[in-house]
Short mmCIF file of C-alpha atoms in Angstrom, two decimals:
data_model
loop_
_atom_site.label_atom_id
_atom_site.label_comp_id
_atom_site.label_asym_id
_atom_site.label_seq_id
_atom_site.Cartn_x
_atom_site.Cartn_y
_atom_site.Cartn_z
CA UNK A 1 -36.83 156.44 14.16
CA UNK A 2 -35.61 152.81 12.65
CA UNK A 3 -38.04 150.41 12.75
CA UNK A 4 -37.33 145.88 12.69
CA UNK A 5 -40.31 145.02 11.04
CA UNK A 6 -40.71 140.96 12.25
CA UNK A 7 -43.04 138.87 9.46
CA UNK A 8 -43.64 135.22 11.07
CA UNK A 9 -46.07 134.24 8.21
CA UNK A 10 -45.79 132.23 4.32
CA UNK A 11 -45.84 134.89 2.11
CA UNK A 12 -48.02 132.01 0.05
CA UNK A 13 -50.62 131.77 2.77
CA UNK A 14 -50.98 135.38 4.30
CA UNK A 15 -50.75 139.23 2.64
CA UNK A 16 -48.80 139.63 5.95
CA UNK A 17 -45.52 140.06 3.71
CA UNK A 18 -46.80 142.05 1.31
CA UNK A 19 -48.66 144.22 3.78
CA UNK A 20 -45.04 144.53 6.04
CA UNK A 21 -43.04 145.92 2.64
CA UNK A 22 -45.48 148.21 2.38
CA UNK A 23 -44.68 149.51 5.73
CA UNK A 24 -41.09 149.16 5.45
CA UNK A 25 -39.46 152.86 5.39
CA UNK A 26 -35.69 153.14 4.07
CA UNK A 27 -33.41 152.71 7.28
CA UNK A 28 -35.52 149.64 8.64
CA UNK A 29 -34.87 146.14 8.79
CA UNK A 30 -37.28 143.18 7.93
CA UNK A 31 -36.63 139.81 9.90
CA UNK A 32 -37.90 136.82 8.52
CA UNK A 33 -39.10 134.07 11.21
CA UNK A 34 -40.70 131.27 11.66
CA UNK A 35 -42.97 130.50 8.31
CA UNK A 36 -42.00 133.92 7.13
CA UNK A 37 -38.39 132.53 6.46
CA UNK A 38 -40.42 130.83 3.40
CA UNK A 39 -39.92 134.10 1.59
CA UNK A 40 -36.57 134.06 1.69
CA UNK A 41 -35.79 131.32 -0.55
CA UNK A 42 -35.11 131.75 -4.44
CA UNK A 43 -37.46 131.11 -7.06
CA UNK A 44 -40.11 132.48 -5.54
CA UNK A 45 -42.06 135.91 -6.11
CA UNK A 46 -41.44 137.17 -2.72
CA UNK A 47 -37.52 136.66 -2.84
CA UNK A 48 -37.76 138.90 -5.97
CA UNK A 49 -39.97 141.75 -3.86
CA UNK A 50 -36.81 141.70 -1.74
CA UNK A 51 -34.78 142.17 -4.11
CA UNK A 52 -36.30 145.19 -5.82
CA UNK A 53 -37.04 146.95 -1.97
CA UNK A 54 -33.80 148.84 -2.22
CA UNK A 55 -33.26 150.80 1.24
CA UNK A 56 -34.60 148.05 3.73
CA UNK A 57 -32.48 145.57 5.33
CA UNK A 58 -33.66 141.83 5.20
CA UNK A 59 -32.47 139.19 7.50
CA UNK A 60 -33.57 135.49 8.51
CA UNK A 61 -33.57 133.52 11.34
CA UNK A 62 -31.12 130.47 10.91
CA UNK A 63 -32.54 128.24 13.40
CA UNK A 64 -36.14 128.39 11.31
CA UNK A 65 -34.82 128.20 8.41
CA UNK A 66 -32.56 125.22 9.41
CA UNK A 67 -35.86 123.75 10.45
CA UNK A 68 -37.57 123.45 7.17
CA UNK A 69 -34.72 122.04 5.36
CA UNK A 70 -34.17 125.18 3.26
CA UNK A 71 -30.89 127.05 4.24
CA UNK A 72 -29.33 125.78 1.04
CA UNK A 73 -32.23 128.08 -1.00
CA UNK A 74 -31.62 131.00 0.48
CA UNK A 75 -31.77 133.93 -1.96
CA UNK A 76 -28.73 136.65 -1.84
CA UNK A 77 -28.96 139.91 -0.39
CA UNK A 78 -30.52 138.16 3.07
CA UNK A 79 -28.30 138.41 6.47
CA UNK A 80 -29.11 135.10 8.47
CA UNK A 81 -29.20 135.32 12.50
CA UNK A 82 -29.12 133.42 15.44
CA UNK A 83 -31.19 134.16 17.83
CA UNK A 84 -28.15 135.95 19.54
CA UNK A 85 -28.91 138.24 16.19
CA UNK A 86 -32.86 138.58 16.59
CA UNK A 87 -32.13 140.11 20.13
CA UNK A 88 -29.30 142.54 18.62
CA UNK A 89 -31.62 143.77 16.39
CA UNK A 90 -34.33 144.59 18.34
CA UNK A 91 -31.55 146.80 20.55
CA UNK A 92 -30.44 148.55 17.36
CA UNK A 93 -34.00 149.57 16.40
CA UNK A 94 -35.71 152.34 18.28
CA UNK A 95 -38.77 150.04 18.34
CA UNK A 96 -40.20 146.80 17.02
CA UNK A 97 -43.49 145.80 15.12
CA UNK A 98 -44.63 142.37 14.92
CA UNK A 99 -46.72 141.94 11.79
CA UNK A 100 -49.14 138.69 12.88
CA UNK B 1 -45.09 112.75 37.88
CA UNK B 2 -44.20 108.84 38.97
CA UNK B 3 -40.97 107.56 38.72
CA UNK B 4 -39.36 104.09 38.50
CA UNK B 5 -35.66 103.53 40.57
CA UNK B 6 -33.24 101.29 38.35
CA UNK B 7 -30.06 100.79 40.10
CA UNK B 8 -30.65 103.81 42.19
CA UNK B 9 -31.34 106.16 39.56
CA UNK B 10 -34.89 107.68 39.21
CA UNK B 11 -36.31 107.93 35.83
CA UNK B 12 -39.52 109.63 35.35
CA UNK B 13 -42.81 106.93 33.91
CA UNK B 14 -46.11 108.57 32.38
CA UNK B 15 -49.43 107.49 34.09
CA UNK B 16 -49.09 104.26 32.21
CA UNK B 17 -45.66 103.73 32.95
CA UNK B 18 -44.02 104.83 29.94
CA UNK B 19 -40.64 106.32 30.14
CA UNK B 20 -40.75 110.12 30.02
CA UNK B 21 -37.70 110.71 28.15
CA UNK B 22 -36.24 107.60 25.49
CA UNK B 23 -33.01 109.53 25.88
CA UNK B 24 -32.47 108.22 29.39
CA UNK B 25 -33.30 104.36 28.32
CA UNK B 26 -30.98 101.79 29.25
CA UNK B 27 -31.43 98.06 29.03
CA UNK B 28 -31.46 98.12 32.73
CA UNK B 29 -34.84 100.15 32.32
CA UNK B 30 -36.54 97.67 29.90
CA UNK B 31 -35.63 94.70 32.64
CA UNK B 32 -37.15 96.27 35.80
CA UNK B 33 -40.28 97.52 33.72
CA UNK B 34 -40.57 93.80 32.44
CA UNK B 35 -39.63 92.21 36.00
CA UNK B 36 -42.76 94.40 37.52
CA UNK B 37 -44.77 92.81 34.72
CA UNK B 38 -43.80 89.35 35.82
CA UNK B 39 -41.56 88.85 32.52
CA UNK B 40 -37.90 87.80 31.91
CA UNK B 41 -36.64 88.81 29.38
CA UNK B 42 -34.97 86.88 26.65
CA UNK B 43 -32.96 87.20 23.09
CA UNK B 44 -35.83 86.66 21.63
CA UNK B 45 -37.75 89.20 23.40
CA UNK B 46 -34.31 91.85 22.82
CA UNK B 47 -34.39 91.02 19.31
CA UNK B 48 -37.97 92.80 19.23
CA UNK B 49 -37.43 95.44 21.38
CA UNK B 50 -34.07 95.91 19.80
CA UNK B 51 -35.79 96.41 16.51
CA UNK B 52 -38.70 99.08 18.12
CA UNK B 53 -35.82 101.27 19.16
CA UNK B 54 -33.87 101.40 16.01
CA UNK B 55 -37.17 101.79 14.09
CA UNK B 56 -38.06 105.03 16.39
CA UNK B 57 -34.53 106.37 15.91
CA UNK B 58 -35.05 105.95 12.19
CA UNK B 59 -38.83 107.86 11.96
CA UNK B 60 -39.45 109.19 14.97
CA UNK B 61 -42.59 106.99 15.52
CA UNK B 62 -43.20 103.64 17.79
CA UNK B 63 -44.20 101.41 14.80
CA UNK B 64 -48.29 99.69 14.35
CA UNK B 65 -48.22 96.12 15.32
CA UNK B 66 -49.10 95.16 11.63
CA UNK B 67 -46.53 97.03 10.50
CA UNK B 68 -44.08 95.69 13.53
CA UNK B 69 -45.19 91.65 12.18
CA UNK B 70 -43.75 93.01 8.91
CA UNK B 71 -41.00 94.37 9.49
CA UNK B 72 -39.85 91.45 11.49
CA UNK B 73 -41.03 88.63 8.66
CA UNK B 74 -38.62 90.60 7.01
CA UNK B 75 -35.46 91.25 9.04
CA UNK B 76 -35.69 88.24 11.60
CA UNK B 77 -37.20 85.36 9.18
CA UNK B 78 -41.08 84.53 8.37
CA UNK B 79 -41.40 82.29 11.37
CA UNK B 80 -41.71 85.09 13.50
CA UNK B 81 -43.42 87.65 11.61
CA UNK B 82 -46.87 86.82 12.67
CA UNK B 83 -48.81 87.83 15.55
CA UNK B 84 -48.98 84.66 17.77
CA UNK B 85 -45.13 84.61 18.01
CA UNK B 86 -45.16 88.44 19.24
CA UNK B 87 -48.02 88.23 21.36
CA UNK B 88 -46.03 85.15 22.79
CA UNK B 89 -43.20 86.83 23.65
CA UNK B 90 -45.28 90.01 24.62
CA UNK B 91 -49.04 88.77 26.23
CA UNK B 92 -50.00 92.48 26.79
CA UNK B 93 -49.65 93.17 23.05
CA UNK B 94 -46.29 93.49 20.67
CA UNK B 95 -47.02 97.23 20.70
CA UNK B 96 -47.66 97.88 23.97
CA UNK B 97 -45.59 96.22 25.54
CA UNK B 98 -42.57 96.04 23.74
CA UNK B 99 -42.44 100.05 23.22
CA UNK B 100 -42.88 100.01 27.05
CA UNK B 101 -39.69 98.11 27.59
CA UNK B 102 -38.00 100.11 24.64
CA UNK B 103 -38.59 103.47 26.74
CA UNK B 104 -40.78 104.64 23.68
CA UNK B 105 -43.83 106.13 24.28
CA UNK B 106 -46.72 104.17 23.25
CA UNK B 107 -47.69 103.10 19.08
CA UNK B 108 -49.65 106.43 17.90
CA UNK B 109 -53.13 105.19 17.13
CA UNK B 110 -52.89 102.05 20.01
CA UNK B 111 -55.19 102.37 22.81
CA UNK C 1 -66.37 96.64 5.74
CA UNK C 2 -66.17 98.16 1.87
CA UNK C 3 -62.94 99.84 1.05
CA UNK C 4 -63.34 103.74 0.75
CA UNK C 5 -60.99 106.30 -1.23
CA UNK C 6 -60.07 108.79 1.14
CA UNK C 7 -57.50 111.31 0.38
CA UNK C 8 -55.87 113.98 3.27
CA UNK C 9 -54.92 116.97 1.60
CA UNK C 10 -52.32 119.02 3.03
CA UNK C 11 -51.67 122.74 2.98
CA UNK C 12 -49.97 123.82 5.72
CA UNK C 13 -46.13 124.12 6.07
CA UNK C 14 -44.56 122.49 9.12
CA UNK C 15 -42.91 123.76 12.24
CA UNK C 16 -45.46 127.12 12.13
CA UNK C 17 -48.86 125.31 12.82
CA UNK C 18 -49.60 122.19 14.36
CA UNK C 19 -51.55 120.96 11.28
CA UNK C 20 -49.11 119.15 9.29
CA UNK C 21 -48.13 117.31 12.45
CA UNK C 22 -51.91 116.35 12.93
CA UNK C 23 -52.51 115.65 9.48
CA UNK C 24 -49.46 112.93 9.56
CA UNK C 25 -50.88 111.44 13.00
CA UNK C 26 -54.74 110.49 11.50
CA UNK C 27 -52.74 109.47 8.46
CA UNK C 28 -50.64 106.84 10.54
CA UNK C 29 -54.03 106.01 12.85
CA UNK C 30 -55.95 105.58 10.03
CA UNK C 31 -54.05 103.41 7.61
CA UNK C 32 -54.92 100.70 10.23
CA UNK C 33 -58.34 100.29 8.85
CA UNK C 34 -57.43 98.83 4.98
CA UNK C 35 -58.97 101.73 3.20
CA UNK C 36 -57.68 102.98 -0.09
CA UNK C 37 -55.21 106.16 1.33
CA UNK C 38 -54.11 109.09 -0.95
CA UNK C 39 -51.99 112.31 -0.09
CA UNK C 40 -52.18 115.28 -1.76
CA UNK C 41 -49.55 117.86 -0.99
CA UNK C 42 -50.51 121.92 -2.42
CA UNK C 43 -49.54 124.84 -1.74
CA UNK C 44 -47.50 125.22 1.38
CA UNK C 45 -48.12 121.62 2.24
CA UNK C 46 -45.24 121.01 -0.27
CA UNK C 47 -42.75 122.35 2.80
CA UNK C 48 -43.83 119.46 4.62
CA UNK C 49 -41.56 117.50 2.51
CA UNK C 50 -38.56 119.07 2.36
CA UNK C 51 -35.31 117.37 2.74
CA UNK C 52 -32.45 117.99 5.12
CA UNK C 53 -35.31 119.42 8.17
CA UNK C 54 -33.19 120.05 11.27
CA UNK C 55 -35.08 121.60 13.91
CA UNK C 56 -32.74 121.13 17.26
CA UNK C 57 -32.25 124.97 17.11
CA UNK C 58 -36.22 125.23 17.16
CA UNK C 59 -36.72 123.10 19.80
CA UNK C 60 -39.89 121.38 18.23
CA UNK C 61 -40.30 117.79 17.01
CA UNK C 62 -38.57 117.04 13.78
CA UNK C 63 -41.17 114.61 12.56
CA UNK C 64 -40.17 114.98 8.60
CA UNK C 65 -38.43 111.36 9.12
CA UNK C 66 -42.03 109.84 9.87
CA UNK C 67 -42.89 110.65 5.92
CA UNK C 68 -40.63 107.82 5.03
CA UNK C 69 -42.53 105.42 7.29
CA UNK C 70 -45.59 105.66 4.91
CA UNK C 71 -44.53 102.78 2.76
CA UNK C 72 -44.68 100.36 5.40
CA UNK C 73 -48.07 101.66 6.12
CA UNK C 74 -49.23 100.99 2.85
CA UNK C 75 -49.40 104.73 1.48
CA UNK C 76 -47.64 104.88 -1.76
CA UNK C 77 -49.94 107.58 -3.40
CA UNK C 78 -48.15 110.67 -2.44
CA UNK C 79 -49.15 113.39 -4.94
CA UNK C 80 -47.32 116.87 -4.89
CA UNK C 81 -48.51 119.29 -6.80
CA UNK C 82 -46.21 120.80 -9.86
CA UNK C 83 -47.26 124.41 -9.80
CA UNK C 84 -46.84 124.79 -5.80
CA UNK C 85 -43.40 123.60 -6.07
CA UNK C 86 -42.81 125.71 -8.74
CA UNK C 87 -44.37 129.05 -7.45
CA UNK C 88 -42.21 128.16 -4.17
CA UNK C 89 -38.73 127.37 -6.63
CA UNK C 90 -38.65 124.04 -5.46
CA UNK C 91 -38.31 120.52 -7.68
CA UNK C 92 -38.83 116.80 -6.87
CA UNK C 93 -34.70 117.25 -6.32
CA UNK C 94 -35.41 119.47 -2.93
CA UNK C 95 -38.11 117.00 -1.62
CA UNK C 96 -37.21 113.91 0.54
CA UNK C 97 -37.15 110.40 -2.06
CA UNK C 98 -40.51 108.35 -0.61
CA UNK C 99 -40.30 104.48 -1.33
CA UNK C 100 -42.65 101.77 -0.40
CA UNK C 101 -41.33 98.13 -0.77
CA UNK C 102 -43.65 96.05 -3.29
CA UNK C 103 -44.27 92.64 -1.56
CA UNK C 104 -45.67 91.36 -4.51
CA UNK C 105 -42.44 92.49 -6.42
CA UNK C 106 -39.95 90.60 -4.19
CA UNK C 107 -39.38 93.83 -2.09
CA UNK C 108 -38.78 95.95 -5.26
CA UNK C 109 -38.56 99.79 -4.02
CA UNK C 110 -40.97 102.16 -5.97
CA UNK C 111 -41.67 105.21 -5.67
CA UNK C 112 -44.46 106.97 -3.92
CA UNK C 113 -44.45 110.25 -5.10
CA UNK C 114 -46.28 111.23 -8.20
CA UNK C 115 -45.53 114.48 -9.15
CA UNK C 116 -49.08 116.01 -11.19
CA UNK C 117 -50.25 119.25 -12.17
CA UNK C 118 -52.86 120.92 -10.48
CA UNK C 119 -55.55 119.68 -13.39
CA UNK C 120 -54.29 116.24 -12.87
CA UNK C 121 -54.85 116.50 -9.38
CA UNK C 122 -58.41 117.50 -9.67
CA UNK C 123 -59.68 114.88 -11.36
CA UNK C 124 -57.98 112.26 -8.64
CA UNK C 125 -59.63 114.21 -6.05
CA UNK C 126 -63.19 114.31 -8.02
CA UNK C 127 -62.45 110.32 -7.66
CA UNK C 128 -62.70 110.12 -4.00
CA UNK C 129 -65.03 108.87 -1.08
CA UNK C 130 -63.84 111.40 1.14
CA UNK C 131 -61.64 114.15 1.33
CA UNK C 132 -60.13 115.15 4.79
CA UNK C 133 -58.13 118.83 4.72
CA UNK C 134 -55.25 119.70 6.65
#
């Protein structure tokens, strides 16, 4: 069973993010939308949690990262989609769970 | 939802005759919306609305009036940045009806 | 009418919540009364002023343009908070340039931003009338 893990809030303002790693089995994938694109960019302590979460597959939604003004921050190791993308993944995983 | 005809085409007018989409403005709009009003429409009055529309298309908002008198002191000389020459050239208010006639929707905060 | 301090304080990025949107709105309504107007921007309120916002893929409102209107509405106290932007990696450098034009100053462009640490920003906030959170 693969798993897309989808995390729509600030890692700054919610333990959503934290709580969703924590969940995150090797094999599965972790897409970042809307205000969870946020942890994403570099500098910040979340971008390092991806890095060290060796085993899970991260990827970001372009358009909501376009949005805030940030796809030049954009920390390495992170696939960006379309929303083309978001619906591939969800047909690659056996199942989806949207962490609120 | 109501609609004005301009030339033959429809465009679609909120409840207080504001244009529902500034994309479809054309001057053509502003003079038929100002005709129904009783008003012709002159440089002057172009000059003004002129300035409402490239103000929107800078920051997305429909400027204040006291902000409008400003701006206008500024850009089209001191003799008419004051109130009594816009609400000469626009009776109904500057704001009001100016943005009207600019197919913006109306000032935030104007009632 | 006596002139109050108010400051809005906002927390919220843009785009995921309507509050930032809101926030900007009273801003704009309220400048009409003369008061004394602050912002404060900490933690994810910082977003809100990100440069280079392009949300036609979203298909939401990109109001991050209406920040630079501010000057004309007489708020040049924009204060951002140091350690947000730094717990988020951002500097003034990623952040949109706010100016207001000095009338007093022939026109001179200043800045409105004032960039303060969170102690800093405590004791402006301790200063106020009233303090409305977004």
């Amino acid at each position: 069973m693969t798993l897309l893990h989808t995390v729509n809030k600030s890692p700054f303002e919610s333990n959503t993010f934290d709580t969703c790693l924590g969940y995150a089995k090797d094999g599965s994938t972790v897409l970042l939308i809307e205000d969870g694109v946020y942890a994403a960019t570099t500098g910040t302590s979340a971008a390092e949690k991806i890095k060290n979460a060796s085993g899970v597959t991260f990827a970001v939604l372009g358009p909501d990262l376009q949005a805030r003004g940030l796809e030049g921050k954009l920390a390495d190791g992170i696939k960006v989609v379309d929303y083309e993308g978001f619906v591939n993944l969800v047909a690659e995983h056996d199942s989806v769970q949207s962490w609120l | 939802m109501a609609s004005i005809e301009v030339n033959g085409k429809q465009f679609e007018v909120d409840e207080e005759g504001y244009l529902a989409n500034l994309n479809e403005w054309e001057p053509a709009v502003g003079e038929a919306m100002a005709a129904a009003e009783d008003q012709v429409l002159t440089d002057e009055h172009w000059d003004i609305i002129n300035f409402l529309r490239e103000y929107y298309e800078e920051y997305q908002i429909a400027p204040a009036v006291r902000v409008l008198t400003k701006a206008v002191g500024k850009r089209l000389g001191k003799e008419k940045g004051n109130s009594k020459y816009l609400y000469e050239l626009f009776p109904y208010g500057p704001g009001k009806q100016a943005c009207k006639y600019a197919g913006l929707p109306k000032p935030t905060g104007c009632v | 009418m006596a002139v109050k301090k108010f400051m809005y304080v906002n927390r919220k990025a843009p785009y995921g919540s309507i509050y930032a949107l809101e926030s900007l709105e009273v801003v704009l309504i309220g400048a009409a009364f003369d008061q004394d107007v602050s912002l404060a921007f900490i933690g994810d309120g910082v977003y809100e002023l990100t440069k280079g916002q392009n949300t036609e893929a979203i298909g939401q409102k990109n109001f991050s343009p209406t920040y630079s209107a501010l000057g004309d509405y007489d708020v040049n106290k924009i204060y951002v908070e140091k350690e947000s932007l730094e717990e988020r990696g951002l500097t003034l450098d990623d952040l949109q340039h706010l100016v207001w034009e000095d009338e007093d100053d022939d026109w001179a462009e200043k800045d409105s931003i004032r960039l303060v640490s969170r102690a800093e920003l405590a004791d402006v906030m301790a200063e106020q009338d009233i303090c409305l959170s977004f």
